Coordinates of C-alpha atoms and ligand atoms in Angstrom, one line a residue:
M1 CA 1.3 6.5 107.4
P2 CA -0.6 6.1 110.6
H3 CA -0.7 8.9 113.1
L4 CA 1.6 7.8 115.8
G5 CA 1.5 10.7 118.2
R6 CA 4.7 12.3 119.6
R7 CA 5.1 9.8 122.4
V8 CA 4.9 6.7 120.4
G9 CA 8.5 6.9 119.1
A10 CA 9.4 3.5 117.8
I11 CA 6.3 1.9 119.2
T12 CA 3.6 1.5 116.7
A13 CA -0.1 2.2 117.2
A14 CA -0.7 -1.5 117.0
L15 CA 0.9 -1.7 120.4
A16 CA -1.7 0.5 121.9
M17 CA -3.2 -2.2 124.0
S18 CA -5.3 -0.7 126.7
V19 CA -7.2 2.4 127.5
T20 CA -6.3 3.9 130.9
S21 CA -8.7 6.2 132.5
G22 CA -8.8 6.1 136.3
A23 CA -9.1 2.4 137.0
I24 CA -10.9 1.6 133.7
M25 CA -8.8 -0.5 131.3
S26 CA -10.2 -1.8 128.0
P27 CA -8.7 -2.4 124.5
A28 CA -8.9 0.6 122.2
S29 CA -6.7 2.9 120.2
A30 CA -6.0 6.6 120.5
H31 CA -7.9 9.5 119.0
K32 CA -7.9 9.5 115.2
W33 CA -7.5 12.7 113.2
D34 CA -9.3 13.2 109.8
D35 CA -5.9 13.7 108.3
E36 CA -3.4 11.4 109.9
P37 CA -0.2 13.3 110.0
E38 CA 3.3 12.0 110.1
K39 CA 5.4 13.4 112.9
K40 CA 8.2 15.6 111.5
A41 CA 10.4 18.2 113.1
T42 CA 10.4 20.5 110.0
A43 CA 7.6 21.3 107.5
T44 CA 7.7 23.9 104.8
G45 CA 4.7 25.1 102.9
Y46 CA 1.8 27.5 102.6
G47 CA -1.6 28.4 104.1
G48 CA -0.7 28.3 107.7
A49 CA 1.6 26.3 109.9
V50 CA 2.2 25.0 113.5
S51 CA 5.0 23.8 115.6
T52 CA 4.5 22.2 119.1
V53 CA 6.2 19.5 121.1
D54 CA 3.3 17.1 120.4
A55 CA 1.8 15.6 117.2
D56 CA -1.7 15.6 118.6
A57 CA -1.5 19.3 119.5
S58 CA -0.1 20.2 116.1
A59 CA -2.8 18.1 114.4
A60 CA -5.5 20.0 116.4
A61 CA -4.1 23.3 115.2
I62 CA -3.9 22.1 111.6
T63 CA -7.5 20.8 111.7
V64 CA -8.7 24.2 112.8
L65 CA -6.6 26.0 110.2
R66 CA -7.9 23.7 107.4
K67 CA -11.4 24.4 108.5
G68 CA -10.9 28.1 108.0
G69 CA -9.9 29.1 111.6
N70 CA -7.2 31.6 112.1
A71 CA -3.9 31.4 114.0
V72 CA -5.5 32.4 117.3
D73 CA -8.2 29.7 117.0
A74 CA -5.5 27.2 116.2
A75 CA -3.2 28.2 119.0
V76 CA -6.0 27.8 121.5
A77 CA -6.9 24.4 120.1
A78 CA -3.3 23.3 120.3
A79 CA -2.8 24.6 123.8
A80 CA -5.9 22.9 125.0
T81 CA -4.7 19.6 123.5
L82 CA -1.4 20.0 125.2
G83 CA -3.4 20.2 128.4
V84 CA -4.5 16.6 127.7
T85 CA -1.3 15.2 126.2
E86 CA 1.3 17.3 128.1
P87 CA -0.6 17.7 131.4
Y88 CA 2.6 17.9 133.4
S89 CA 3.8 20.9 131.5
A90 CA 0.7 23.0 130.8
G91 CA -3.1 23.2 131.2
I92 CA -5.9 25.2 132.7
G93 CA -4.4 24.9 136.1
G94 CA -1.5 27.1 135.0
G95 CA -0.7 30.3 133.2
G96 CA 1.3 31.7 130.3
Y97 CA 2.0 34.5 127.9
F98 CA 0.4 34.9 124.4
V99 CA 2.1 37.1 121.7
Y100 CA 0.1 37.9 118.6
Y101 CA 1.1 39.6 115.3
D102 CA -2.0 41.0 113.6
A103 CA -1.5 41.0 109.8
K104 CA -4.1 43.6 109.1
S105 CA -2.7 46.3 111.4
G106 CA 0.9 45.1 111.4
E107 CA 0.9 45.3 115.1
V108 CA 2.2 43.0 117.8
H109 CA -0.1 42.5 120.9
T110 CA 0.5 40.5 124.0
L111 CA -1.6 38.9 126.8
D112 CA -0.2 38.4 130.3
G113 CA -2.0 35.3 131.6
R114 CA 0.4 34.8 134.5
E115 CA -0.8 33.3 137.7
T116 CA -1.3 35.7 140.7
A117 CA -0.6 35.3 144.4
P118 CA -3.8 35.1 146.5
A119 CA -4.8 38.2 148.4
A120 CA -4.3 36.6 151.8
V121 CA -0.7 35.5 151.0
P122 CA 1.5 36.8 153.8
N123 CA 5.2 38.0 153.5
D124 CA 6.2 34.9 155.3
A125 CA 4.2 32.4 153.2
F126 CA 7.3 30.4 152.6
I127 CA 8.1 30.1 156.3
D128 CA 6.7 27.0 158.1
P129 CA 4.5 28.3 160.9
A130 CA 5.2 25.1 162.9
T131 CA 9.0 25.6 163.0
G132 CA 9.4 29.3 162.2
K133 CA 12.0 28.2 159.6
P134 CA 11.8 28.4 155.8
Y135 CA 10.0 25.4 154.1
N136 CA 12.4 23.3 152.1
F137 CA 12.0 24.0 148.4
S138 CA 11.4 20.4 147.8
P139 CA 9.3 18.6 148.9
E140 CA 7.4 21.2 151.0
L141 CA 7.0 24.1 148.6
V142 CA 6.8 22.3 145.3
T143 CA 4.1 19.9 146.4
S144 CA 1.8 22.3 148.3
G145 CA -1.2 24.5 148.3
V146 CA 1.1 27.5 149.3
S147 CA 2.7 27.6 145.8
V148 CA -0.5 27.5 143.8
G149 CA -1.2 30.8 142.0
V150 CA -4.6 31.8 140.6
P151 CA -4.5 30.2 137.2
G152 CA -4.6 32.4 134.1
T153 CA -4.8 30.0 131.2
A154 CA -8.5 29.6 130.7
A155 CA -8.9 33.4 130.8
T156 CA -6.1 33.8 128.3
W157 CA -7.8 31.5 125.8
E158 CA -11.1 33.3 126.2
R159 CA -9.5 36.8 125.8
A160 CA -7.4 35.8 122.8
L161 CA -10.4 34.3 121.0
K162 CA -12.6 37.4 121.8
R163 CA -10.0 39.9 120.6
W164 CA -8.6 38.1 117.6
G165 CA -10.2 34.7 117.0
S166 CA -13.0 33.6 114.8
L167 CA -14.2 30.6 116.9
S168 CA -16.1 30.4 120.1
L169 CA -14.3 28.9 123.1
G170 CA -16.5 25.8 122.8
D171 CA -15.5 25.3 119.1
A172 CA -11.8 25.9 119.8
L173 CA -11.8 23.4 122.6
K174 CA -13.5 20.6 120.5
P175 CA -10.4 18.9 119.2
A176 CA -8.8 18.8 122.6
T177 CA -12.1 17.5 124.1
E178 CA -12.1 14.7 121.6
V179 CA -8.5 13.7 122.5
A180 CA -9.4 13.8 126.2
D181 CA -12.5 11.6 125.5
N182 CA -10.8 9.1 123.1
G183 CA -7.3 9.1 124.6
F184 CA -3.8 9.5 123.4
T185 CA -0.9 7.1 123.1
V186 CA 1.5 7.2 126.0
D187 CA 5.2 7.5 125.0
S188 CA 8.4 7.0 127.0
T189 CA 8.7 10.7 128.0
F190 CA 5.2 10.7 129.5
N191 CA 5.9 7.4 131.2
L192 CA 9.2 8.6 132.6
Q193 CA 7.7 12.0 133.8
T194 CA 4.9 10.0 135.6
E195 CA 7.5 7.7 137.2
E196 CA 9.5 10.7 138.3
N197 CA 6.4 12.1 140.0
R198 CA 5.2 8.8 141.5
V199 CA 5.7 9.8 145.2
R200 CA 4.0 13.2 144.7
F201 CA 1.1 11.8 142.6
S202 CA 0.6 9.0 145.0
A203 CA 0.0 11.5 147.8
F204 CA -3.3 12.6 146.1
P205 CA -6.1 10.1 145.2
S206 CA -7.4 12.5 142.6
T207 CA -4.0 12.5 140.9
S208 CA -3.1 8.8 141.3
E209 CA -6.5 7.7 139.9
L210 CA -5.8 9.6 136.8
Y211 CA -2.1 9.2 136.2
L212 CA -1.1 6.1 138.3
P213 CA -4.0 3.7 137.4
G214 CA -3.5 0.4 139.2
G215 CA -0.7 2.1 141.1
A216 CA 1.7 2.4 138.2
A217 CA 2.6 4.9 135.4
P218 CA 0.6 4.2 132.2
A219 CA 2.7 1.9 130.1
V220 CA 4.4 3.1 126.9
G221 CA 2.0 2.3 124.1
S222 CA -1.1 2.3 126.2
V223 CA -3.9 4.8 125.6
L224 CA -4.7 7.4 128.3
K225 CA -8.1 9.1 128.5
N226 CA -9.1 12.0 130.6
P227 CA -13.0 12.1 130.6
D228 CA -13.0 14.5 133.6
L229 CA -11.0 17.0 131.6
A230 CA -13.2 16.5 128.6
D231 CA -16.2 17.4 130.8
T232 CA -14.4 20.5 132.2
Y233 CA -13.6 21.6 128.6
R234 CA -17.3 21.1 127.7
L235 CA -18.3 23.1 130.7
L236 CA -16.0 26.0 129.7
G237 CA -17.3 25.7 126.1
D238 CA -20.9 25.9 127.3
E239 CA -20.6 28.5 130.0
G240 CA -17.4 30.4 129.3
T241 CA -14.7 30.9 131.8
D242 CA -17.0 32.2 134.4
A243 CA -17.6 28.5 135.0
F244 CA -13.9 28.3 136.0
Y245 CA -13.5 31.6 137.9
K246 CA -16.9 31.5 139.7
G247 CA -19.3 28.9 140.8
P248 CA -18.8 25.3 141.9
L249 CA -15.5 24.7 140.0
A250 CA -14.0 27.9 141.6
E251 CA -15.1 26.6 145.0
E252 CA -13.5 23.2 144.4
I253 CA -10.2 24.9 143.3
A254 CA -10.1 27.1 146.4
A255 CA -11.0 24.1 148.6
T256 CA -8.3 22.0 147.0
V257 CA -5.6 24.7 147.6
Q258 CA -6.7 25.4 151.2
Q259 CA -7.0 21.8 152.1
P260 CA -4.9 19.7 149.6
P261 CA -6.7 16.3 149.3
K262 CA -3.8 14.1 150.4
T263 CA -3.8 10.6 151.6
A264 CA -3.6 9.8 155.3
D265 CA -0.4 7.8 154.8
T266 CA 1.7 10.1 152.6
A267 CA 5.0 11.2 154.1
L268 CA 4.8 14.5 152.2
P269 CA 4.0 17.5 154.4
V270 CA 1.9 19.3 151.7
P271 CA 1.4 22.8 153.3
K272 CA -2.0 24.4 152.9
G273 CA -2.5 27.4 150.6
F274 CA -4.3 30.7 150.8
M275 CA -6.5 30.9 147.7
T276 CA -10.1 31.8 148.0
T277 CA -13.0 32.0 145.6
K278 CA -12.6 35.8 145.7
D279 CA -9.1 35.4 144.3
L280 CA -10.4 33.4 141.4
A281 CA -13.3 35.8 140.7
K282 CA -10.9 38.7 140.6
Y283 CA -8.4 37.2 138.2
K284 CA -7.6 39.3 135.2
V285 CA -5.7 38.5 132.1
L286 CA -3.8 41.7 131.1
N287 CA -3.5 43.3 127.7
Q288 CA 0.2 44.4 127.5
D289 CA 2.3 46.3 125.1
P290 CA 5.1 44.1 123.8
T291 CA 8.8 44.9 124.5
H292 CA 10.7 46.0 121.4
V293 CA 14.3 46.3 120.4
S294 CA 15.9 46.7 116.9
Y295 CA 18.7 44.3 116.2
R296 CA 20.7 44.5 112.9
G297 CA 17.6 45.7 111.0
Y298 CA 15.2 43.3 112.6
D299 CA 12.4 44.4 115.1
V300 CA 12.3 42.0 118.0
Y301 CA 9.0 41.9 120.0
G302 CA 8.7 40.0 123.3
M303 CA 6.8 39.7 126.6
A304 CA 7.0 42.7 129.0
P305 CA 7.1 42.2 132.8
S306 CA 5.7 40.3 134.7
S307 CA 7.9 38.1 132.4
S308 CA 11.6 39.0 132.4
G309 CA 11.8 37.3 128.9
G310 CA 11.3 40.4 126.8
T311 CA 13.6 42.7 128.7
T312 CA 16.4 40.2 129.2
V313 CA 16.4 38.9 125.6
G314 CA 16.1 42.5 124.4
E315 CA 18.9 43.8 126.7
A316 CA 21.2 41.0 125.7
L317 CA 20.6 41.8 122.0
N318 CA 21.4 45.5 122.7
I319 CA 24.6 44.5 124.5
L320 CA 25.6 42.4 121.4
A321 CA 24.6 45.0 118.8
P322 CA 27.9 47.0 119.0
F323 CA 30.0 43.9 118.2
E324 CA 30.6 42.6 114.7
L325 CA 29.1 39.3 115.6
P326 CA 28.4 38.1 112.0
D327 CA 32.0 38.7 111.0
L328 CA 33.3 37.2 114.2
A329 CA 31.1 34.1 113.8
A330 CA 32.3 33.5 110.3
T331 CA 36.0 33.7 111.3
D332 CA 36.1 32.8 114.9
R333 CA 33.0 31.0 116.3
P334 CA 34.4 30.7 119.9
A335 CA 35.0 34.4 120.0
A336 CA 31.4 35.1 118.9
L337 CA 30.1 32.6 121.5
H338 CA 32.2 34.2 124.2
H339 CA 30.3 37.5 123.5
Y340 CA 27.0 35.6 123.7
L341 CA 27.9 34.1 127.1
E342 CA 29.1 37.4 128.5
A343 CA 26.1 39.4 127.3
T344 CA 23.6 37.0 129.0
A345 CA 25.5 37.1 132.3
L346 CA 25.2 41.0 132.3
A347 CA 21.5 40.9 131.3
F348 CA 20.7 38.4 134.0
A349 CA 22.4 40.6 136.6
D350 CA 20.0 43.4 135.6
R351 CA 17.1 41.0 135.6
A352 CA 17.8 39.9 139.1
K353 CA 18.1 43.5 140.4
Y354 CA 15.3 45.2 138.6
V355 CA 12.6 42.9 137.2
G356 CA 9.3 41.9 139.0
D357 CA 5.6 42.5 138.5
P358 CA 5.3 46.2 137.4
K359 CA 2.1 46.6 139.3
F360 CA 4.1 46.2 142.5
V361 CA 7.6 47.4 141.8
D362 CA 9.0 50.1 139.6
V363 CA 10.5 48.1 136.7
P364 CA 12.9 50.3 134.6
T365 CA 11.7 48.5 131.4
E366 CA 12.5 51.5 129.2
A367 CA 16.1 51.7 130.4
L368 CA 16.7 48.0 130.3
L369 CA 15.6 48.1 126.6
D370 CA 17.5 51.3 125.8
D371 CA 20.2 50.7 123.3
V372 CA 22.3 53.3 125.0
F373 CA 22.1 51.3 128.2
G374 CA 23.0 48.2 126.3
K375 CA 26.0 49.9 124.7
E376 CA 27.2 50.9 128.1
R377 CA 26.7 47.4 129.5
A378 CA 28.7 46.1 126.5
C379 CA 31.7 47.9 127.9
K380 CA 31.8 45.3 130.6
I381 CA 32.6 42.6 128.0
D382 CA 36.3 41.9 127.8
P383 CA 36.7 40.5 124.2
L384 CA 39.6 38.4 125.4
K385 CA 38.5 37.1 128.8
A386 CA 35.4 35.9 130.7
A387 CA 34.5 38.1 133.6
S388 CA 34.4 36.5 137.0
K389 CA 30.8 35.7 137.9
P390 CA 28.4 36.9 139.2
V391 CA 28.8 40.2 137.4
K392 CA 27.1 43.2 139.0
A393 CA 24.0 44.9 137.7
G394 CA 24.2 48.2 135.7
D395 CA 22.9 51.5 136.9
V396 CA 19.6 52.3 135.1
E397 CA 19.4 55.8 136.5
N398 CA 22.8 56.9 135.3
Y399 CA 24.1 55.8 132.0
D400 CA 25.2 57.5 128.8
G401 CA 26.6 54.7 126.6
T402 CA 30.2 55.3 127.5
C403 CA 32.6 53.0 129.3
D404 CA 33.4 54.7 132.5
V405 CA 30.4 54.2 134.9
A406 CA 31.0 52.0 137.9
P407 CA 28.5 49.2 138.3
A408 CA 25.9 49.3 141.0
A409 CA 26.0 46.6 143.7
A410 CA 23.6 43.7 143.2
S411 CA 22.6 40.7 145.1
E412 CA 22.0 37.3 143.4
G413 CA 19.2 35.1 144.7
P414 CA 19.2 31.4 144.1
D415 CA 17.5 30.3 140.8
T416 CA 14.5 28.2 141.7
E417 CA 12.7 28.2 138.4
N418 CA 12.0 24.8 137.1
I419 CA 12.7 23.6 133.7
N420 CA 9.4 22.4 132.3
T421 CA 6.7 24.0 130.4
T422 CA 5.6 24.1 126.8
N423 CA 5.6 26.4 123.8
L424 CA 3.8 26.6 120.5
T425 CA 4.0 28.7 117.3
V426 CA 1.2 29.1 114.8
S427 CA 0.6 31.1 111.6
D428 CA -2.3 31.3 109.2
K429 CA -3.0 32.0 105.6
W430 CA -3.8 35.7 106.4
G431 CA -0.3 36.2 107.8
N432 CA -1.3 36.3 111.5
V433 CA 1.2 34.8 113.9
V434 CA 0.9 33.4 117.5
E435 CA 3.8 32.7 119.8
Y436 CA 2.5 31.2 123.1
T437 CA 4.4 29.8 126.1
L438 CA 2.3 28.2 128.8
T439 CA 3.2 26.3 132.0
I440 CA 2.2 24.9 135.3
E441 CA 5.9 25.5 136.5
Q442 CA 7.4 22.2 137.8
T443 CA 7.0 19.1 135.7
G444 CA 3.8 17.9 137.2
G445 CA 3.1 21.3 138.8
S446 CA 1.9 21.0 142.4
G447 CA 1.1 17.3 141.8
I448 CA -2.5 18.0 142.8
V449 CA -5.4 17.2 140.4
V450 CA -8.6 19.1 141.3
P451 CA -10.8 16.1 142.2
G452 CA -13.1 15.1 139.4
R453 CA -11.9 17.9 137.1
G454 CA -9.0 16.3 135.3
F455 CA -6.3 19.0 135.6
I456 CA -3.3 19.7 137.8
L457 CA -2.8 22.9 139.7
N458 CA 0.4 24.9 139.1
N459 CA 3.1 25.6 141.7
E460 CA 4.0 28.9 140.0
L461 CA 4.5 30.9 143.2
T462 CA 7.8 29.1 143.6
D463 CA 9.0 31.5 140.9
F464 CA 8.9 34.2 143.6
S465 CA 12.2 34.6 145.5
T466 CA 11.7 32.1 148.4
V467 CA 13.5 34.4 150.8
Y468 CA 11.5 37.6 151.5
D469 CA 13.6 40.8 151.1
E470 CA 12.1 44.3 150.7
A471 CA 14.8 45.2 148.2
D472 CA 14.0 42.3 145.9
P473 CA 11.6 43.1 143.0
N474 CA 10.5 39.5 143.0
R475 CA 9.5 39.1 146.6
I476 CA 6.1 37.6 147.3
Q477 CA 3.2 40.0 147.7
P478 CA -0.6 39.6 147.7
G479 CA -2.1 39.8 144.2
K480 CA 1.4 39.9 142.5
R481 CA 2.6 37.9 139.5
P482 CA 5.8 36.0 140.1
R483 CA 8.6 36.9 137.7
S484 CA 8.7 34.6 134.7
S485 CA 11.4 33.8 132.1
M486 CA 9.0 32.9 129.4
S487 CA 10.0 34.6 126.2
P488 CA 7.6 34.2 123.3
T489 CA 9.2 36.3 120.6
I490 CA 8.1 37.6 117.2
V491 CA 10.7 39.1 114.9
L492 CA 9.7 41.4 112.0
K493 CA 11.8 42.6 109.1
D494 CA 10.5 45.7 107.3
G495 CA 7.2 45.3 109.1
D496 CA 6.6 41.7 108.0
P497 CA 7.0 38.6 110.1
F498 CA 10.5 37.0 109.8
L499 CA 10.7 34.6 112.7
A500 CA 8.5 33.6 115.7
L501 CA 10.0 31.4 118.4
G502 CA 9.9 30.4 122.0
S503 CA 10.8 27.6 124.4
P504 CA 10.3 26.0 127.8
G505 CA 13.2 25.7 130.2
G506 CA 12.7 28.0 133.2
S507 CA 15.3 30.7 133.2
T508 CA 17.2 28.9 130.3
I509 CA 14.2 30.0 128.1
I510 CA 15.8 33.4 127.8
T511 CA 19.2 32.0 126.6
T512 CA 17.6 29.4 124.3
V513 CA 15.6 32.1 122.6
L514 CA 18.6 34.5 122.4
Q515 CA 21.0 31.7 121.2
T516 CA 18.5 30.6 118.5
L517 CA 18.1 34.3 117.3
I518 CA 21.8 34.8 117.0
N519 CA 22.3 31.4 115.4
R520 CA 19.9 32.5 112.7
I521 CA 20.6 36.2 112.4
D522 CA 24.4 36.4 113.1
F523 CA 25.7 32.9 112.6
G524 CA 24.0 32.4 109.3
M525 CA 22.3 29.1 110.2
S526 CA 19.0 28.0 108.7
V527 CA 16.1 28.1 111.2
E528 CA 16.3 24.2 111.4
E529 CA 20.0 24.4 112.3
A530 CA 19.4 27.3 114.7
V531 CA 16.9 25.3 116.7
A532 CA 18.9 22.0 116.6
A533 CA 22.3 23.5 117.4
P534 CA 23.8 22.5 120.8
R535 CA 22.9 25.0 123.6
A536 CA 24.8 26.7 126.4
T537 CA 23.3 29.0 129.1
Q538 CA 25.2 31.6 131.1
R539 CA 22.9 33.1 133.7
N540 CA 25.5 34.9 135.7
T541 CA 26.9 31.8 137.4
A542 CA 30.5 30.8 137.9
S543 CA 30.1 27.9 135.5
V544 CA 28.3 27.8 132.1
I545 CA 25.6 25.1 132.0
A546 CA 25.8 23.5 128.5
E547 CA 24.6 20.5 126.6
Q548 CA 27.4 17.9 126.2
A549 CA 27.5 18.5 122.4
F550 CA 28.2 22.2 123.0
I551 CA 31.0 21.3 125.5
D552 CA 32.5 18.8 123.0
Q553 CA 32.4 21.3 120.2
Y554 CA 33.5 24.5 121.9
G555 CA 34.4 23.8 125.5
T556 CA 38.1 23.5 125.0
D557 CA 38.5 26.7 123.0
L558 CA 36.2 28.7 125.3
K559 CA 38.0 27.4 128.3
S560 CA 41.6 27.8 127.2
Q561 CA 41.2 31.1 125.3
Y562 CA 38.7 32.9 127.5
G563 CA 38.5 31.1 130.8
H564 CA 34.9 29.9 130.7
T565 CA 34.2 26.8 132.7
F566 CA 31.4 24.4 131.9
T567 CA 29.0 22.0 133.7
A568 CA 27.1 19.5 131.6
A569 CA 23.4 20.0 131.7
G570 CA 21.7 17.1 133.6
T571 CA 23.0 13.6 133.4
P572 CA 23.6 12.3 129.9
G573 CA 20.7 10.2 128.7
T574 CA 18.1 12.0 130.7
S575 CA 15.8 14.7 129.5
A576 CA 17.5 17.1 131.9
A577 CA 20.6 16.9 129.7
E578 CA 18.8 18.9 127.2
I579 CA 18.2 22.7 127.4
G580 CA 14.8 23.8 126.1
A581 CA 12.4 22.4 123.6
A582 CA 11.9 25.2 121.1
T583 CA 9.4 25.7 118.4
A584 CA 9.7 28.3 115.6
I585 CA 8.3 29.4 112.3
E586 CA 10.3 31.3 109.7
F587 CA 8.5 33.4 107.1
H588 CA 10.2 33.5 103.7
G589 CA 8.2 36.5 102.4
D590 CA 6.4 34.8 99.5
G591 CA 3.7 33.1 101.6
R592 CA 6.0 30.1 102.2
V593 CA 6.9 29.3 105.7
T594 CA 9.1 26.8 107.5
A595 CA 7.8 25.4 110.8
V596 CA 10.4 23.9 113.0
A597 CA 10.3 21.8 116.1
E598 CA 13.1 20.0 118.0
P599 CA 14.5 17.1 116.0
E600 CA 15.8 15.3 119.1
R601 CA 15.2 17.1 122.4
R602 CA 12.2 15.7 124.5
G603 CA 11.8 13.0 121.9
G604 CA 11.3 15.5 119.0
G605 CA 8.5 17.9 118.3
S606 CA 5.9 18.2 115.6
A607 CA 5.9 20.7 112.8
M608 CA 3.1 20.8 110.2
V609 CA 1.8 23.0 107.4
V610 CA -1.6 23.3 105.8
K611 CA -0.3 22.9 102.3
P612 CA 3.1 21.6 101.4
A613 CA 2.8 23.2 97.9
R614 CA 1.0 26.3 96.7
Ligands
LIG701 N1 7.9 28.9 135.7 C1 8.9 29.2 134.6 C2 8.7 30.7 134.2 O1 7.6 31.2 134.3 C3 8.7 28.4 133.5 C4 8.9 27.0 133.8 C5 9.5 26.2 132.7 O2 9.8 26.7 131.7 O3 9.7 25.0 132.9 O4 9.6 31.2 133.7

């Protein structure tokens, strides 16, 4: 079976007619792997496993694992390959969160590789100095230098490899460098995402030369190369990430942010940003303790603030813990789903009120993850009726697990997090596990490729609240990390890995991870079923956003019995109609694992194992 790559879909490799790299077009075919894998959403076996949204990225990880690399080496190889094949979702122009289970110590560690706001960023960064009025979110803020945070991804890879890997950065980047040199086959998702970004990408010659060669999105079935990115990866491999955070590349990044290299004729305003070479030189990836809650005998570890993922998933589990969800799910699925939807609304109210970068605001992480607090929040769930939304935040200073405390007042800001990033799960033969979510925020990030370097800069600072308010934990501040929803999660049972999972999807990441967990733990689904099941997301809004299949299956009951109202996610037939694009690995306890990617969403993902049989 030839290796078709995730994007090829029904198009065969034989259709790969031309190589596209800037303006160069010549006949060729995409990068070939030693072991040409078949794209599958589920793979069961031994000796290590991987799940990503992309067959090239999964193949990179499997190649590393087969050659004796560990899960951390393979995760970096896969992430770097996603920077080539999924450049609109992730890459060294962005940031992310890396969660690692170390089999030897039995401990879970995390790295916070989130982007930071430049030191010179003012409180009114999101106000247009020309008018004194807030910039429009789109197009002004999303396609701008203002929203570019100091990238953390290269530093995350280097730190992860230094702490837990066995490969050098150069060796871990080799598979991705080969894909960038030799090209990958463009599929309909890539083509569509490029088309959707056409106006933004056209505004920057550095971007249009790479992604709009000849003025158009690369055709489905064509092969796209990125020699500039290959050179950048070689530079990082040779010199380490000092070559990114200091020296000529850092100067070019800062110059690109301060003076976005736009065309004279674009109608886009493209405000200038504040990043300097000092900001890059000062960037630090953070070693963080994971969040932890116990849920029905499982230990659930996640990402602590600056992400809201760990606290919000954890709090929602604590809210659900007092209810007999497994029994309810078996006899009355809509009743169980009603509890799920109400729990996330409550947890999102607390997220909005309390969670930001803990270096800048006092985040009550302990209280938010306290099962007594969760129990008290659970009092707010009426088992027979949906609460009117938004619900108010709880009082983290004053709780005792009983049902008589009045809720504190809370304000709800608009949700401006975008819905595109990427996630990967890797395990190895020693039992180590990596769950890693990385992003450049918007699909296509800021739209700005650093000239000659082959990667797009993020627009992550749009994850700050766009209206500055001293009471808001997520207000913009110099050096601060914007609040994230990324929720890479590792679940242990009796000290051993049981399940690792994560997803893209902006703030729906939290509900996707939570829903998948309860599908598996409470609803008795297999891990494949848990990932594939239709999704709904209640983030403390009047109407529940849900995939059409969820509405078709449960909408009538949830509406007539509990009063939930639904809005279909996106427009049917577009990628936005889907919530998330999860990856997961389940550990069966005997060395056997099941790696799972999406069977349908985003064109389906790619799960692989090192050995299908022992
Ligand atoms: N920027 C979002 C976050 O950090 C992720 C974007 C996405 O998932 O598409 O939560």
